[in-house]
mmCIF file of C-alpha atoms and ligand atoms in Angstrom:
data_model
loop_
_atom_site.group_PDB
_atom_site.id
_atom_site.type_symbol
_atom_site.label_atom_id
_atom_site.label_comp_id
_atom_site.label_asym_id
_atom_site.label_seq_id
_atom_site.Cartn_x
_atom_site.Cartn_y
_atom_site.Cartn_z
ATOM 1 C CA UNK T 135 -16.443 1.271 3.718
ATOM 2 C CA UNK T 136 -13.096 2.499 4.990
ATOM 3 C CA UNK T 137 -12.488 5.924 6.470
ATOM 4 C CA UNK T 138 -8.876 6.921 6.933
ATOM 5 C CA UNK T 139 -7.458 9.918 8.753
ATOM 6 C CA UNK T 140 -4.133 10.968 7.256
ATOM 7 C CA UNK T 141 -2.244 12.514 10.126
ATOM 8 C CA UNK T 142 0.967 14.519 10.314
ATOM 9 C CA UNK T 143 2.583 17.872 10.875
ATOM 10 C CA UNK T 144 2.418 20.648 8.272
ATOM 11 C CA UNK T 145 4.680 19.699 5.371
ATOM 12 C CA UNK T 146 4.755 15.988 6.215
ATOM 13 C CA UNK T 147 3.351 15.107 2.792
ATOM 14 C CA UNK T 148 -0.307 14.387 3.568
ATOM 15 C CA UNK T 149 -1.621 16.101 0.442
ATOM 16 C CA UNK T 150 0.939 14.428 -1.830
ATOM 17 C CA UNK T 151 0.176 10.972 -0.465
ATOM 18 C CA UNK T 152 -3.590 11.566 -0.521
ATOM 19 C CA UNK T 153 -3.380 12.087 -4.282
ATOM 20 C CA UNK T 154 -2.062 8.520 -4.672
ATOM 21 C CA UNK T 155 -4.152 6.828 -2.005
ATOM 22 C CA UNK T 156 -7.514 8.225 -3.082
ATOM 23 C CA UNK T 157 -7.256 6.499 -6.480
ATOM 24 C CA UNK T 158 -5.771 3.306 -5.132
ATOM 25 C CA UNK T 159 -8.507 2.793 -2.512
ATOM 26 C CA UNK T 160 -11.347 4.639 -4.258
ATOM 27 C CA UNK T 161 -11.696 7.143 -1.422
ATOM 28 C CA UNK T 162 -13.110 10.656 -1.436
ATOM 29 C CA UNK T 163 -10.267 12.978 -0.465
ATOM 30 C CA UNK T 164 -11.330 15.764 1.885
ATOM 31 C CA UNK T 165 -8.608 18.284 2.706
ATOM 32 C CA UNK T 166 -9.943 21.027 4.961
ATOM 33 C CA UNK T 167 -6.958 23.229 4.014
ATOM 34 C CA UNK T 168 -7.803 22.838 0.299
ATOM 35 C CA UNK T 169 -11.494 23.551 0.932
ATOM 36 C CA UNK T 170 -10.615 26.705 2.881
ATOM 37 C CA UNK T 171 -8.225 27.833 0.104
ATOM 38 C CA UNK T 172 -10.960 27.202 -2.503
ATOM 39 C CA UNK T 173 -13.295 29.429 -0.474
ATOM 40 C CA UNK T 174 -10.618 32.127 -0.151
ATOM 41 C CA UNK T 175 -10.060 32.087 -3.908
ATOM 42 C CA UNK T 176 -13.790 32.433 -4.527
ATOM 43 C CA UNK T 177 -14.078 35.161 -1.877
ATOM 44 C CA UNK T 178 -16.930 33.463 0.005
ATOM 45 C CA UNK T 179 -17.867 34.546 3.534
ATOM 46 C CA UNK T 180 -16.327 31.322 4.830
ATOM 47 C CA UNK T 181 -13.141 32.092 2.895
ATOM 48 C CA UNK T 182 -12.908 35.614 4.279
ATOM 49 C CA UNK T 183 -13.290 34.329 7.816
ATOM 50 C CA UNK T 184 -10.842 31.448 7.376
ATOM 51 C CA UNK T 185 -8.220 33.719 5.810
ATOM 52 C CA UNK T 186 -7.921 35.840 8.973
ATOM 53 C CA UNK T 187 -6.753 32.726 10.845
ATOM 54 C CA UNK T 188 -4.845 30.912 8.101
ATOM 55 C CA UNK T 189 -2.665 33.864 7.170
ATOM 56 C CA UNK T 190 -1.294 33.888 10.711
ATOM 57 C CA UNK T 191 -0.856 30.127 10.858
ATOM 58 C CA UNK T 192 -3.629 29.800 13.464
ATOM 59 C CA UNK T 193 -6.267 27.103 13.347
ATOM 60 C CA UNK T 194 -9.704 28.130 12.083
ATOM 61 C CA UNK T 195 -12.291 27.827 14.918
ATOM 62 C CA UNK T 196 -13.717 24.355 15.498
ATOM 63 C CA UNK T 197 -17.355 25.296 14.970
ATOM 64 C CA UNK T 198 -16.736 26.607 11.454
ATOM 65 C CA UNK T 199 -14.396 23.767 10.479
ATOM 66 C CA UNK T 200 -16.604 20.964 11.787
ATOM 67 C CA UNK T 201 -19.681 22.318 10.043
ATOM 68 C CA UNK T 202 -17.804 22.673 6.761
ATOM 69 C CA UNK T 203 -16.410 19.134 6.962
ATOM 70 C CA UNK T 204 -19.810 17.637 7.750
ATOM 71 C CA UNK T 205 -21.442 19.300 4.769
ATOM 72 C CA UNK T 206 -18.649 17.990 2.505
ATOM 73 C CA UNK T 207 -19.304 14.446 3.754
ATOM 74 C CA UNK T 208 -23.052 14.953 3.254
ATOM 75 C CA UNK T 209 -22.375 16.165 -0.297
ATOM 76 C CA UNK T 210 -20.777 12.783 -1.130
ATOM 77 C CA UNK T 211 -23.494 10.280 -0.164
ATOM 78 C CA UNK T 212 -22.308 7.637 -2.627
ATOM 79 C CA UNK T 213 -18.708 7.664 -1.481
ATOM 80 C CA UNK T 214 -17.033 4.304 -0.844
ATOM 81 C CA UNK T 215 -15.071 5.903 2.007
ATOM 82 C CA UNK T 216 -13.235 9.048 2.963
ATOM 83 C CA UNK T 217 -9.631 10.074 3.239
ATOM 84 C CA UNK T 218 -9.526 12.895 5.766
ATOM 85 C CA UNK T 219 -6.487 15.123 5.258
ATOM 86 C CA UNK T 220 -5.834 17.887 7.783
ATOM 87 C CA UNK T 221 -8.942 17.017 9.784
ATOM 88 C CA UNK T 222 -9.415 16.457 12.685
ATOM 89 C CA UNK T 223 -6.850 18.819 14.192
ATOM 90 C CA UNK T 224 -8.319 19.212 17.699
ATOM 91 C CA UNK T 225 -9.918 16.861 20.207
ATOM 92 C CA UNK T 226 -13.233 18.676 19.715
ATOM 93 C CA UNK T 227 -13.045 17.969 15.974
ATOM 94 C CA UNK T 228 -12.140 14.315 16.553
ATOM 95 C CA UNK T 229 -15.071 13.834 18.937
ATOM 96 C CA UNK T 230 -17.440 15.592 16.546
ATOM 97 C CA UNK T 231 -16.228 13.427 13.641
ATOM 98 C CA UNK T 232 -16.757 10.218 15.630
ATOM 99 C CA UNK T 233 -20.287 11.230 16.623
ATOM 100 C CA UNK T 234 -21.109 12.411 13.118
ATOM 101 C CA UNK T 235 -19.907 9.168 11.485
ATOM 102 C CA UNK T 236 -21.661 7.103 14.146
ATOM 103 C CA UNK T 237 -24.930 8.868 13.320
ATOM 104 C CA UNK T 238 -24.464 7.490 9.792
ATOM 105 C CA UNK T 239 -23.624 3.983 10.985
ATOM 106 C CA UNK T 240 -19.948 4.494 10.139
ATOM 107 C CA UNK T 241 -16.664 5.014 11.917
ATOM 108 C CA UNK T 242 -13.010 5.892 11.456
ATOM 109 C CA UNK T 243 -11.181 2.749 10.354
ATOM 110 C CA UNK T 244 -7.668 3.989 11.095
ATOM 111 C CA UNK T 245 -5.479 7.032 11.570
ATOM 112 C CA UNK T 246 -2.143 6.849 9.772
ATOM 113 C CA UNK T 247 0.572 9.331 10.666
ATOM 114 C CA UNK T 248 3.462 10.476 8.486
ATOM 115 C CA UNK T 249 6.351 11.056 10.864
ATOM 116 C CA UNK T 250 9.182 13.492 10.199
ATOM 117 C CA UNK T 251 11.550 15.742 12.080
ATOM 118 C CA UNK T 252 10.406 19.377 12.591
ATOM 119 C CA UNK T 253 13.551 20.973 11.187
ATOM 120 C CA UNK T 254 13.345 19.000 7.942
ATOM 121 C CA UNK T 255 9.690 19.995 7.602
ATOM 122 C CA UNK T 256 10.262 23.702 8.247
ATOM 123 C CA UNK T 257 12.868 23.744 5.468
ATOM 124 C CA UNK T 258 10.503 21.815 3.197
ATOM 125 C CA UNK T 259 7.691 24.334 3.794
ATOM 126 C CA UNK T 260 9.949 27.323 3.158
ATOM 127 C CA UNK T 261 10.980 25.661 -0.110
ATOM 128 C CA UNK T 262 7.321 24.975 -1.008
ATOM 129 C CA UNK T 263 6.478 28.600 -0.172
ATOM 130 C CA UNK T 264 8.639 29.777 -3.094
ATOM 131 C CA UNK T 265 6.142 28.231 -5.532
ATOM 132 C CA UNK T 266 2.919 27.450 -3.631
ATOM 133 C CA UNK T 267 1.864 31.081 -3.294
ATOM 134 C CA UNK T 268 0.634 30.260 0.209
ATOM 135 C CA UNK T 269 1.236 33.140 2.635
ATOM 136 C CA UNK T 270 1.441 30.646 5.507
ATOM 137 C CA UNK T 271 4.391 28.857 3.809
ATOM 138 C CA UNK T 272 6.471 31.958 3.198
ATOM 139 C CA UNK T 273 7.318 33.253 6.632
ATOM 140 C CA UNK T 274 9.289 31.196 9.119
ATOM 141 C CA UNK T 275 7.468 32.782 12.074
ATOM 142 C CA UNK T 276 4.082 31.716 10.674
ATOM 143 C CA UNK T 277 5.412 28.241 9.993
ATOM 144 C CA UNK T 278 6.696 27.978 13.581
ATOM 145 C CA UNK T 279 3.266 29.119 14.784
ATOM 146 C CA UNK T 280 1.655 26.296 12.804
ATOM 147 C CA UNK T 281 3.949 23.852 14.631
ATOM 148 C CA UNK T 282 3.003 25.405 17.983
ATOM 149 C CA UNK T 283 -0.673 24.958 17.067
ATOM 150 C CA UNK T 284 0.075 21.363 16.064
ATOM 151 C CA UNK T 285 1.955 20.552 19.270
ATOM 152 C CA UNK T 286 -0.639 22.135 21.524
ATOM 153 C CA UNK T 287 -3.896 21.159 19.839
ATOM 154 C CA UNK T 288 -3.296 18.360 17.321
ATOM 155 C CA UNK T 289 -0.606 16.154 18.917
ATOM 156 C CA UNK T 290 -3.034 15.006 21.694
ATOM 157 C CA UNK T 291 -5.085 13.267 18.987
ATOM 158 C CA UNK T 292 -2.409 10.562 18.781
ATOM 159 C CA UNK T 293 -3.384 9.353 22.261
ATOM 160 C CA UNK T 294 -7.063 9.731 21.403
ATOM 161 C CA UNK T 295 -6.700 7.298 18.481
ATOM 162 C CA UNK T 296 -4.231 5.037 20.317
ATOM 163 C CA UNK T 297 -6.838 4.530 23.036
ATOM 164 C CA UNK T 298 -9.230 3.413 20.300
ATOM 165 C CA UNK T 299 -6.481 1.151 18.881
ATOM 166 C CA UNK T 300 -6.709 2.975 15.573
ATOM 167 C CA UNK T 301 -3.333 4.699 15.421
ATOM 168 C CA UNK T 302 -0.558 3.714 12.993
ATOM 169 C CA UNK T 303 2.606 5.598 12.074
ATOM 170 C CA UNK T 304 4.997 5.344 9.148
ATOM 171 C CA UNK T 305 8.326 7.006 8.455
ATOM 172 C CA UNK T 306 7.519 10.059 6.329
ATOM 173 C CA UNK T 307 11.055 10.534 5.019
ATOM 174 C CA UNK T 308 11.950 8.885 1.725
ATOM 175 C CA UNK T 309 10.776 8.876 -1.867
ATOM 176 C CA UNK T 310 7.101 9.573 -2.557
ATOM 177 C CA UNK T 311 6.684 6.036 -3.935
ATOM 178 C CA UNK T 312 8.328 4.430 -0.897
ATOM 179 C CA UNK T 313 6.070 6.340 1.462
ATOM 180 C CA UNK T 314 2.953 5.408 -0.542
ATOM 181 C CA UNK T 315 4.112 1.810 -0.222
ATOM 182 C CA UNK T 316 4.475 2.111 3.570
ATOM 183 C CA UNK T 317 1.013 3.634 3.886
ATOM 184 C CA UNK T 318 -0.480 0.984 1.605
ATOM 185 C CA UNK T 319 0.999 -1.780 3.734
ATOM 186 C CA UNK T 320 -0.812 -0.371 6.763
ATOM 187 C CA UNK T 321 -4.109 0.087 4.906
ATOM 188 C CA UNK T 322 -3.974 -3.363 3.271
ATOM 189 C CA UNK T 323 -3.586 -4.965 6.685
ATOM 190 C CA UNK T 324 -6.521 -3.193 8.343
HETATM 191 P P1 AMP V 269 -3.234 22.671 5.572
HETATM 192 O O1 AMP V 269 -3.458 22.897 4.124
HETATM 193 O O2 AMP V 269 -3.812 21.378 6.056
HETATM 194 O O3 AMP V 269 -1.797 22.868 5.990
HETATM 195 O O4 AMP V 269 -4.062 23.808 6.341
HETATM 196 C C1 AMP V 269 -3.758 25.178 6.145
HETATM 197 C C2 AMP V 269 -4.460 26.016 7.209
HETATM 198 O O5 AMP V 269 -5.879 25.839 7.105
HETATM 199 C C3 AMP V 269 -4.135 25.655 8.657
HETATM 200 O O6 AMP V 269 -2.936 26.254 9.100
HETATM 201 C C4 AMP V 269 -5.371 26.215 9.365
HETATM 202 O O7 AMP V 269 -5.312 27.614 9.456
HETATM 203 C C5 AMP V 269 -6.480 25.859 8.386
HETATM 204 N N1 AMP V 269 -7.037 24.512 8.663
HETATM 205 C C6 AMP V 269 -6.994 23.421 7.851
HETATM 206 N N2 AMP V 269 -7.594 22.367 8.424
HETATM 207 C C7 AMP V 269 -8.026 22.796 9.650
HETATM 208 C C8 AMP V 269 -8.686 22.165 10.728
HETATM 209 N N3 AMP V 269 -9.041 20.865 10.684
HETATM 210 N N4 AMP V 269 -8.963 22.917 11.819
HETATM 211 C C9 AMP V 269 -8.630 24.220 11.880
HETATM 212 N N5 AMP V 269 -7.978 24.874 10.913
HETATM 213 C C10 AMP V 269 -7.672 24.172 9.790
#
């Protein structure tokens, strides 16, 4: 069983790459952003709560996010492995994920980061915002806030996984196929 964390700043291409990798490695793709957006669309209580944070570009509180992620994992008992996309985003989430997987006799195999320059990504998100319909992609101030959240709360996870010798990074700029290839090289060598 392999469990991969796909890591990177907003707009780095995690979702795009996950679409290719999940089929190639037979992994269950869990994107916390997608699950929140699904709940918003269906107007669930969770969706209503998450929306108040997401619309501003703030992270949704750990407690809510961790619980949601754990129930998604529990809902896929026959999975051959997971591809975590957009989770964990805080040290509390990373610790909770490690303990949760350990309780199931599993662990994170590797964290693979897609690296790209902030300015390129901000432009990419503004471009995506024209068609994605996502309020958090349409306003530069909200986008900048997402980067502040990333730098403050998510960036420390790189050291967390480096200490566990589970951190890998690839250049996230290039064609979609080239980047899939770079990620595959890392995963094939695990
Ligand atoms: P994403 O689709 O991954 O860019 O996530 C969109 C938004 O969903 C983020 O800006 C957060 O508001 C929320 N979100 C997604 N994943 C998490 C997470 N692991 N922890 C907290 N908030 C999250």
